Amino acid sequence: MTTNEITPATNFIRNIIEEDLKTNKYEGRVHTRFPPEPNGYLHIGHAKSICLNFGFAAEYEGGLCNLRFDDTNPSKEEVEYVESIVEDVRWLGFDWGDRLFYASDYFEQLYEYGVQLIKAGKAYVCDLSPEETREYRGTLKSPGKDSPYRTRPVEENLDLFERMRAGEFEDGSRVLRAKIDMTSGNLNMRDPIIYRILRAEHHRTGNKWCIYPMYDFTHCLSDSIEGITHSLCTLEFEDHRPLYDWFLDELKVYHPQQIEFARLNLSYTVMSKRKLLALVEKGLVSGWDDPRMPTISGLRRRGYTPESIRNFCERIGVAKRDSTVDIALLEHSIREDLNKRAPRVMCVLRPLRVVIDNYPEDRMEELDALNNPEDPDMGTRKVPFSRVLYIEQDDFLENPPKKFYRLSPGREVRLRYAYFIKCVYVVKDEETGEIIELHCTYDPQTRGGGAPDGRKVKATLHWVSADYSLQAEVRLYDHLFFEANPGEDADGRDFTAGLNPDSLETLTSCRVEPSLAAAEPGSRYQFERLGYFCVDTVDSKDGAIMFNRTVTLRDTWAKIKKANKR
Ligand code: ATP
Ligand code: MG
């Protein structure tokens, strides 16, 4: 399946939208939004939400999708996060036109809504301390108790709320609460806080406000203000929907329809911003864009394409039940995409010197190599061949076990796009016994990889010329966690205990063919027989190329699928 071939599968959200279009529920409009809180970088879970929201908008005539920052918590939010989110959504290939919004743009309006609720007798200023508020709230099993301030007269509430805004009271000393039902089975309905006093500089409104609306109050009303038709969100907000309905109904404002879907969880990684932030802050990764991170910026730096991520999101579909997706499916998506478009080149990760004894010392010849066997239009390139070469250390074994068909003494193999070579003898370090170099002969008749006498070899190895190759650093990445479902234990063990100590291996003496001298940061290649790699966009400098391994060639997903079919 390629990007173009994918036709959107029916899913329950699409069914709801189609039904609403049929009944003309929103005058035929489809208007969604992606509403991140700018308190961290986006991850692959967010990509699912982005693809859904922007995807539905694109699917219907006149459909729109807003990008809106739900920035109600200045103590955790930063401009750096806003900027990274804008960059990531755009990189994924989506466009919000002129509809970039901030909940903080609505602070004045939200304040008015607060006043309106007070006037209707539906909100009150409460002076209980945070501890008392918690105590009064009750538990899942026991009902809450009314706050003694619940019956405050409207005039007094109006006066206190205004003075909260004016900065007359200390942080945390008072809150504005909705007056709903302290005995409700849904804890969200037990007179939730809608405004708190907090002296923190906001990344957009600066010090204009010392009271901030709570997320639940802000989120549903921002959707209403923007005329959103379908408010897509993850399942944990199902219990908040009655509260959102209550706000919208009591304020008699436009009412979007909320639809909940299951969050994406991926094996061998974590997906909460809190945990990802902890990894960054503890220095357990190099930053939010560390190529091992499940963040959009990490995946981008790792070499993932926007297409592969969108494809992945289409494949996983949407459901109402939480589940964990195998990370092998994500890897399969990028492998499939790069197989079609990544040029093939040769790189030797752990070089072993090979001297071709019967090849002239001063000679160099250029051999033709295919840039992509999957796509002849990608053409060919020249690869220099000379007397001294490098092959991969693990492509040689002095005493090969059965079924090891690569090079060993006396054995003949093919060098990709070049000649058959035969190993004649091995030179070792006298003291350590370590293999220093191999001496081989080549058969000039086999140029291009075939023998005129029809004799066969069982292996084809990748290689580079020693003199005509470049040194490069290559970073091999593996899963960030060795546990499939890393999480906190009941006995309090931290989730970082599941980190894979071998998630990064750095190789500094790799050799790549000279065609890579001009490789642009971010460009992607298949290193023959090894995997897909991209030039690192952060650390690569002129004269010092660094590659990140995006993914190996081993398609574990295809294997899983095959096994399931059997
Ligand atoms: P996290 O739990 O990682 O901190 P969040 O839900 O707090 O994420 P938001 O910035 O509020 O992060 O998320 C923006 C949007 O992305 C929300 O609509 C949220 O439901 C959605 N979203 C977040 N995580 C996932 C996920 N794993 N799968 C699908 N959608 C997600
Ligand atoms: Mg959230």
XYZ file of C-alpha atoms and ligand atoms in Angstrom:
598
model
C 0.000 0.000 0.000
C 1.287 3.446 -0.833
C 0.093 6.808 0.387
C -2.030 7.421 -2.669
C -3.705 4.067 -2.556
C -5.025 4.548 0.937
C -8.700 5.269 0.974
C -9.951 6.326 4.375
C -11.383 3.364 6.208
C -14.772 3.820 7.755
C -14.512 4.469 11.412
C -16.991 5.476 14.050
C -15.992 9.150 13.975
C -16.370 9.371 10.211
C -19.797 7.739 10.561
C -20.882 10.392 13.044
C -19.647 13.221 10.814
C -21.389 11.758 7.759
C -24.616 11.388 9.721
C -24.381 15.013 10.900
C -23.823 16.129 7.327
C -26.902 14.211 6.236
C -29.089 15.784 8.916
C -27.489 19.177 8.323
C -26.742 19.420 12.035
C -24.125 22.155 11.626
C -25.370 23.627 8.351
C -23.129 21.197 6.533
C -19.981 22.434 8.269
C -17.068 20.282 9.410
C -14.794 22.297 11.666
C -12.264 20.570 13.899
C -9.247 21.739 15.870
C -6.028 20.356 17.287
C -5.739 21.768 20.823
C -2.304 21.141 22.381
C -1.201 22.517 25.688
C 2.224 24.116 25.096
C 3.895 22.293 27.983
C 6.093 19.926 26.007
C 6.974 18.713 22.521
C 4.493 16.766 20.437
C 4.784 12.993 20.273
C 3.532 10.306 17.914
C 0.306 10.073 19.947
C -0.393 13.699 19.120
C 0.266 12.855 15.471
C -2.715 10.515 15.611
C -4.906 13.349 16.862
C -3.425 15.789 14.312
C -4.028 13.394 11.422
C -7.610 12.813 12.554
C -8.496 16.461 13.035
C -6.762 17.865 9.972
C -7.633 14.756 8.005
C -11.398 15.093 8.521
C -11.266 18.791 7.708
C -9.471 18.049 4.436
C -11.855 15.266 3.543
C -14.990 17.394 3.389
C -15.769 20.293 1.129
C -15.138 23.532 3.033
C -13.814 21.661 6.058
C -11.575 23.615 8.452
C -9.177 22.713 11.229
C -7.794 25.212 13.739
C -4.534 24.975 15.601
C -5.293 26.215 19.091
C -3.041 26.355 22.096
C -4.878 25.611 25.323
C -2.540 27.783 27.336
C -4.159 28.043 30.743
C -1.264 27.003 32.936
C 1.506 29.629 32.713
C 3.710 27.847 35.242
C 4.345 24.952 32.831
C 4.020 26.591 29.439
C 6.718 28.149 27.280
C 7.212 29.839 23.919
C 9.769 27.152 23.011
C 6.967 24.589 23.123
C 4.626 26.760 21.064
C 7.280 27.122 18.378
C 8.126 23.441 18.278
C 4.448 22.499 18.003
C 3.873 24.909 15.104
C 6.927 23.494 13.334
C 5.910 19.877 13.912
C 2.305 20.223 12.718
C 3.499 22.016 9.605
C 6.201 19.412 8.988
C 3.581 16.668 9.190
C 2.024 18.412 6.213
C -0.966 20.239 7.652
C -2.125 23.785 7.237
C -4.358 25.819 9.531
C -4.508 28.840 7.233
C -5.055 31.957 9.324
C -6.595 29.999 12.163
C -3.807 29.833 14.727
C -5.483 30.581 18.046
C -4.712 30.697 21.739
C -7.161 30.070 24.546
C -5.460 33.039 26.193
C -6.982 35.198 23.439
C -10.297 34.421 25.119
C -9.350 35.276 28.704
C -11.523 38.405 28.735
C -14.494 36.517 27.314
C -13.967 33.631 29.730
C -13.920 36.067 32.633
C -17.256 37.391 31.421
C -18.586 33.841 31.323
C -17.477 33.471 34.938
C -19.397 36.625 35.862
C -22.419 35.346 33.970
C -22.415 32.101 35.947
C -22.160 34.012 39.217
C -25.094 36.213 38.261
C -27.144 33.132 37.425
C -26.330 31.731 40.867
C -24.290 28.974 39.247
C -20.843 29.884 40.558
C -19.423 31.079 43.862
C -16.166 32.238 45.383
C -14.879 29.662 47.843
C -12.373 30.340 50.619
C -11.604 26.756 51.600
C -7.918 25.921 51.597
C -6.711 23.431 48.964
C -6.542 20.721 51.674
C -10.057 21.462 52.875
C -11.352 21.497 49.315
C -9.917 18.044 48.797
C -11.482 16.823 52.031
C -14.899 18.242 51.153
C -14.746 16.693 47.743
C -15.320 13.155 48.997
C -14.196 10.069 47.112
C -15.473 7.729 44.435
C -17.230 5.805 47.183
C -18.428 8.654 49.406
C -20.285 11.830 48.457
C -18.738 15.252 48.971
C -19.892 17.966 51.388
C -21.105 21.426 50.487
C -18.587 24.181 51.078
C -19.721 26.674 53.723
C -19.196 29.396 51.066
C -21.591 27.778 48.631
C -24.492 29.959 49.720
C -22.636 33.249 49.408
C -24.943 35.897 47.982
C -24.485 36.791 44.311
C -23.413 40.382 45.077
C -20.654 39.209 47.390
C -19.439 36.680 44.800
C -19.333 39.349 42.116
C -17.396 41.666 44.374
C -14.892 38.979 45.430
C -14.360 37.693 41.894
C -13.612 41.195 40.687
C -11.176 41.705 43.555
C -9.537 38.344 42.774
C -8.832 39.719 39.331
C -7.614 43.013 40.779
C -4.934 41.149 42.719
C -6.251 41.800 46.212
C -5.820 38.232 47.413
C -2.955 35.846 47.763
C -2.298 32.947 45.442
C -4.416 29.965 46.403
C -6.465 31.837 48.998
C -9.707 31.789 47.024
C -11.174 30.164 43.923
C -14.253 30.519 41.797
C -16.247 27.283 41.665
C -19.182 26.077 39.640
C -22.218 25.281 41.763
C -23.290 21.857 40.531
C -23.641 18.851 42.823
C -21.319 17.760 45.639
C -22.956 14.339 45.712
C -22.589 13.566 42.021
C -21.185 10.139 41.171
C -18.939 11.963 38.710
C -16.207 13.721 40.692
C -15.794 16.297 37.920
C -19.292 17.569 38.749
C -18.595 18.207 42.433
C -18.382 21.977 42.242
C -15.195 22.049 40.137
C -12.864 25.016 40.325
C -13.155 27.298 37.339
C -10.748 30.117 38.308
C -7.708 30.216 40.535
C -5.362 32.939 41.698
C -1.866 32.423 40.340
C 0.827 35.044 39.981
C 2.826 33.676 37.086
C 3.962 35.382 33.943
C 2.052 34.072 30.946
C 3.935 33.599 27.667
C 1.339 35.713 25.866
C -0.549 37.840 28.354
C 2.482 38.594 30.515
C 1.402 39.876 33.926
C -1.987 41.151 32.851
C -3.782 38.426 34.764
C -3.292 37.010 38.215
C -6.285 34.719 37.909
C -6.381 31.940 35.338
C -9.307 29.844 34.123
C -9.010 26.079 34.621
C -8.493 23.772 31.676
C -11.967 22.186 31.715
C -13.725 25.548 31.731
C -11.454 26.968 29.028
C -11.333 24.012 26.692
C -15.031 23.505 26.018
C -15.755 27.235 25.823
C -12.854 27.837 23.433
C -14.287 25.148 21.153
C -17.643 26.902 21.394
C -16.186 30.332 20.655
C -14.436 28.944 17.560
C -17.612 27.287 16.279
C -16.017 23.843 16.296
C -18.476 21.194 15.107
C -16.743 17.996 16.225
C -14.462 18.209 19.260
C -12.326 15.105 19.031
C -10.494 14.145 22.178
C -9.083 11.121 23.959
C -11.079 8.762 26.155
C -10.016 10.190 29.495
C -12.225 13.194 28.712
C -15.393 11.114 28.536
C -15.988 11.814 32.240
C -15.500 15.514 31.605
C -18.156 15.708 28.924
C -21.074 16.150 31.408
C -19.194 19.114 32.864
C -18.567 20.614 29.424
C -22.239 20.146 28.600
C -23.166 21.850 31.856
C -21.001 24.918 31.134
C -22.297 25.243 27.592
C -25.928 24.775 28.628
C -25.821 27.104 31.625
C -24.173 29.801 29.511
C -26.554 29.089 26.617
C -23.778 29.197 24.043
C -23.062 27.289 20.838
C -22.565 23.590 21.530
C -19.948 21.518 19.655
C -20.191 17.750 19.785
C -17.455 16.002 21.691
C -16.327 12.588 20.444
C -13.814 10.518 22.393
C -11.349 8.056 20.912
C -8.599 5.821 22.317
C -5.147 7.307 22.773
C -2.267 5.797 20.934
C 0.133 3.785 23.033
C 3.264 2.306 21.482
C 5.320 -0.583 22.783
C 8.891 -0.036 24.028
C 8.372 3.653 24.675
C 6.458 6.078 26.862
C 3.951 8.584 25.600
C 3.218 11.048 28.339
C 4.686 14.517 28.236
C 5.406 14.303 31.936
C 7.588 11.235 31.444
C 9.248 12.568 28.308
C 10.050 15.794 30.147
C 11.573 13.764 32.973
C 13.860 11.965 30.479
C 14.974 15.326 29.086
C 15.460 16.979 32.471
C 17.393 14.060 33.945
C 19.687 14.052 30.903
C 18.738 10.454 30.057
C 18.341 11.543 26.431
C 20.066 14.400 24.614
C 16.887 16.485 24.366
C 13.287 16.435 23.134
C 14.638 15.728 19.643
C 16.881 12.849 20.638
C 16.367 10.346 17.800
C 15.270 7.709 20.327
C 12.370 9.833 21.568
C 8.822 9.144 20.293
C 8.466 12.886 19.736
C 7.771 14.240 16.263
C 11.069 16.126 16.394
C 12.907 12.990 17.517
C 11.369 10.902 14.742
C 12.188 13.628 12.216
C 15.805 13.703 13.314
C 15.849 9.909 13.268
C 14.954 10.058 9.573
C 11.198 9.430 9.594
C 9.254 11.092 6.789
C 5.944 12.897 7.321
C 4.373 10.453 4.863
C 5.430 7.437 6.893
C 3.932 8.913 10.050
C 0.680 9.828 8.327
C 0.517 6.350 6.839
C 1.073 4.819 10.232
C -1.735 6.915 11.719
C -4.075 5.837 8.934
C -3.196 2.194 9.499
C -3.763 2.121 13.234
C -7.258 3.528 12.730
C -9.408 4.860 15.538
C -11.266 2.916 18.153
C -13.070 3.391 21.420
C -10.896 0.987 23.361
C -7.352 1.621 24.617
C -4.678 -0.652 23.260
C -0.958 -0.698 22.570
C 0.321 -0.639 19.019
C 3.454 -2.647 18.236
C 6.343 -0.274 17.492
C 7.242 -2.698 14.675
C 4.304 -1.267 12.718
C 5.767 2.243 12.919
C 9.128 0.860 11.777
C 7.406 -1.003 8.964
C 5.838 2.250 7.737
C 9.136 4.087 7.407
C 10.888 1.078 5.876
C 8.163 0.816 3.267
C 8.384 4.522 2.405
C 12.184 4.657 2.244
C 12.378 1.463 0.228
C 10.724 3.385 -2.572
C 12.660 6.596 -2.378
C 15.968 6.263 -0.541
C 19.062 6.010 -2.754
C 21.242 2.982 -2.047
C 24.844 3.554 -1.052
C 27.556 1.507 0.596
C 28.883 2.093 4.082
C 31.119 -0.136 6.141
C 30.333 0.254 9.825
C 33.186 -1.793 11.333
C 35.920 -1.838 8.688
C 38.167 -4.817 8.018
C 41.035 -4.110 5.597
C 41.195 -6.232 2.468
C 44.178 -6.159 0.105
C 43.581 -7.474 -3.431
C 47.037 -8.858 -4.167
C 46.597 -9.217 -7.942
C 45.098 -5.735 -8.436
C 47.591 -3.029 -9.583
C 48.670 -0.675 -6.825
C 48.164 2.579 -8.716
C 44.897 1.679 -10.349
C 41.401 2.954 -9.600
C 38.337 2.168 -11.663
C 34.791 3.420 -11.376
C 32.048 0.848 -11.359
C 28.403 1.481 -12.103
C 26.002 1.038 -9.213
C 22.205 1.265 -9.207
C 20.812 4.033 -7.049
C 17.593 2.153 -6.424
C 16.723 -1.271 -7.810
C 13.067 -0.480 -6.950
C 13.122 2.563 -9.191
C 15.275 2.549 -12.358
C 14.494 6.255 -12.853
C 16.802 7.017 -9.956
C 19.711 6.144 -12.215
C 23.211 4.958 -11.459
C 26.365 6.327 -9.896
C 30.058 5.526 -9.982
C 31.723 3.668 -7.145
C 35.529 3.642 -7.034
C 37.313 0.294 -6.745
C 41.003 -0.057 -5.873
C 43.547 -2.451 -4.446
C 42.839 -1.818 -0.769
C 39.237 -2.093 0.344
C 37.180 -2.346 3.497
C 34.523 -4.899 4.182
C 32.456 -5.442 7.331
C 34.298 -7.262 10.126
C 31.410 -9.597 10.674
C 31.365 -10.585 7.012
C 34.514 -12.625 7.645
C 35.051 -15.647 9.845
C 38.281 -17.568 9.963
C 36.528 -20.748 11.044
C 33.037 -20.480 9.618
C 30.266 -22.609 11.097
C 27.836 -24.371 8.750
C 25.532 -21.929 6.993
C 27.971 -19.029 7.204
C 28.330 -18.244 3.515
C 30.248 -15.009 3.676
C 34.016 -14.647 3.403
C 36.455 -17.102 4.988
C 39.870 -18.485 3.982
C 39.701 -20.165 0.575
C 36.103 -19.017 0.013
C 34.957 -16.875 -2.947
C 32.282 -14.160 -2.620
C 30.951 -11.318 -4.741
C 31.617 -7.661 -3.964
C 28.476 -5.732 -4.848
C 28.697 -4.143 -8.342
C 32.381 -5.210 -8.533
C 34.181 -8.552 -8.732
C 34.395 -11.994 -7.186
C 37.183 -12.097 -4.644
C 38.743 -15.071 -2.893
C 40.436 -14.971 0.484
C 43.983 -16.264 0.328
C 45.400 -15.596 3.764
C 44.865 -13.673 6.990
C 47.289 -11.311 8.713
C 47.020 -11.145 12.493
C 48.547 -9.055 15.234
C 51.289 -11.212 16.661
C 50.545 -10.279 20.229
C 46.777 -10.056 20.386
C 45.869 -12.470 17.622
C 43.465 -9.876 16.278
C 42.834 -9.985 12.536
C 44.470 -6.943 10.926
C 43.843 -7.536 7.238
C 42.823 -10.100 4.677
C 44.703 -10.851 1.499
C 42.563 -11.773 -1.451
C 42.701 -12.208 -5.202
C 40.076 -10.975 -7.602
C 38.888 -12.455 -10.890
C 38.993 -9.727 -13.596
C 36.484 -11.786 -15.638
C 33.743 -11.162 -13.052
C 33.516 -7.397 -13.409
C 29.968 -6.256 -12.618
C 29.289 -9.366 -10.559
C 28.847 -12.326 -12.915
C 31.243 -15.125 -13.909
C 31.471 -16.013 -17.625
C 31.968 -19.678 -16.693
C 28.701 -19.558 -14.788
C 30.187 -20.430 -11.381
C 28.171 -19.230 -8.431
C 29.001 -17.630 -5.102
C 26.723 -17.733 -2.096
C 27.219 -14.226 -0.758
C 27.388 -10.636 -1.968
C 29.129 -8.213 0.359
C 29.101 -4.443 0.521
C 32.469 -2.716 0.578
C 34.247 0.596 0.037
C 37.658 1.516 -1.337
C 40.116 2.439 1.416
C 41.624 5.418 -0.406
C 38.434 6.550 -2.083
C 36.034 6.587 0.853
C 35.168 8.999 3.645
C 35.238 8.595 7.376
C 31.871 8.986 9.077
C 30.233 8.628 12.477
C 27.186 6.410 12.608
C 24.760 6.179 15.499
C 22.880 2.945 15.853
C 19.633 3.305 17.754
C 17.532 0.690 19.401
C 14.303 0.869 21.409
C 14.450 3.430 24.197
C 13.035 0.894 26.668
C 13.756 -2.805 26.881
C 10.385 -3.382 28.491
C 7.477 -3.588 26.092
C 5.219 -1.652 28.455
C 7.387 0.559 30.606
C 5.508 2.077 33.482
C 5.621 2.682 37.176
C 5.339 -0.353 39.377
C 2.852 -0.728 42.170
C 5.848 -0.894 44.504
C 6.958 2.553 43.401
C 9.701 1.618 40.958
C 10.332 4.502 38.564
C 9.517 4.063 34.874
C 13.131 4.903 33.977
C 14.159 1.504 35.389
C 12.969 0.031 32.084
C 15.338 2.150 29.963
C 17.395 0.160 27.476
C 21.096 0.713 28.351
C 22.008 -0.223 24.764
C 19.619 2.124 22.971
C 22.537 4.055 21.452
C 25.770 2.714 20.011
C 28.119 5.245 18.405
C 30.578 4.046 15.788
C 33.236 6.579 14.851
C 35.415 4.842 12.267
C 32.839 3.970 9.651
C 33.669 4.421 5.957
C 31.211 5.605 3.322
C 31.517 5.835 -0.436
C 32.674 9.243 -1.752
C 29.312 10.096 -3.340
C 28.190 11.023 0.183
C 30.626 13.939 0.464
C 27.879 16.340 -0.518
C 25.082 14.689 1.479
C 22.735 17.333 2.861
C 21.725 17.236 6.533
C 18.477 15.312 6.793
C 18.964 13.362 3.571
C 18.114 9.687 3.741
C 19.852 6.621 2.330
C 19.737 2.915 2.383
C 23.131 1.595 3.385
C 23.138 -1.667 1.482
C 22.502 -4.698 3.692
C 22.428 -2.524 6.832
C 19.335 -0.371 6.967
C 18.096 3.149 6.402
C 20.162 6.063 7.651
C 19.949 9.846 7.527
C 22.472 12.620 7.902
C 22.044 14.077 11.384
C 20.678 17.609 11.221
C 22.151 18.789 14.496
C 25.689 17.443 14.868
C 26.779 16.933 11.266
C 29.317 19.467 10.071
C 31.283 19.954 6.907
C 34.009 17.368 6.924
C 32.408 15.394 9.738
C 29.364 13.533 8.521
C 27.173 11.882 11.097
C 24.438 9.432 10.312
C 21.512 8.237 12.381
C 20.181 4.781 11.792
C 16.489 5.215 11.151
C 15.643 1.538 11.026
C 17.285 -1.756 10.107
C 16.208 -3.773 7.080
C 14.783 -6.550 9.223
C 11.041 -6.279 8.909
C 9.732 -7.712 12.144
C 6.243 -6.481 11.305
C 6.085 -8.554 8.137
C 7.121 -11.559 10.215
C 4.450 -10.884 12.804
C 1.835 -10.623 10.082
C 2.978 -13.864 8.481
C 2.953 -15.672 11.801
C -0.586 -14.441 12.471
C -1.795 -15.714 9.122
C -0.553 -19.192 9.746
P 0.184 13.839 27.488
O -0.781 12.909 28.153
O 1.205 13.177 26.665
O 0.768 14.839 28.408
P -1.866 15.602 26.707
O -3.153 14.941 26.419
O -1.780 16.248 28.009
O -0.677 14.609 26.430
P -2.339 17.829 24.998
O -1.392 18.881 24.594
O -3.453 18.200 25.887
O -1.475 16.663 25.627
O -2.880 17.063 23.725
C -3.390 17.694 22.594
C -4.335 16.766 21.913
O -3.685 15.556 21.564
C -5.495 16.387 22.815
O -6.696 16.477 22.071
C -5.197 14.984 23.229
O -6.387 14.280 23.464
C -4.408 14.449 22.042
N -3.501 13.392 22.455
C -2.569 13.441 23.429
N -1.943 12.266 23.566
C -2.483 11.423 22.647
C -2.270 10.051 22.291
N -1.356 9.294 22.912
N -3.022 9.542 21.286
C -3.926 10.283 20.650
N -4.185 11.575 20.939
C -3.474 12.146 21.925
Mg -4.158 17.279 27.868
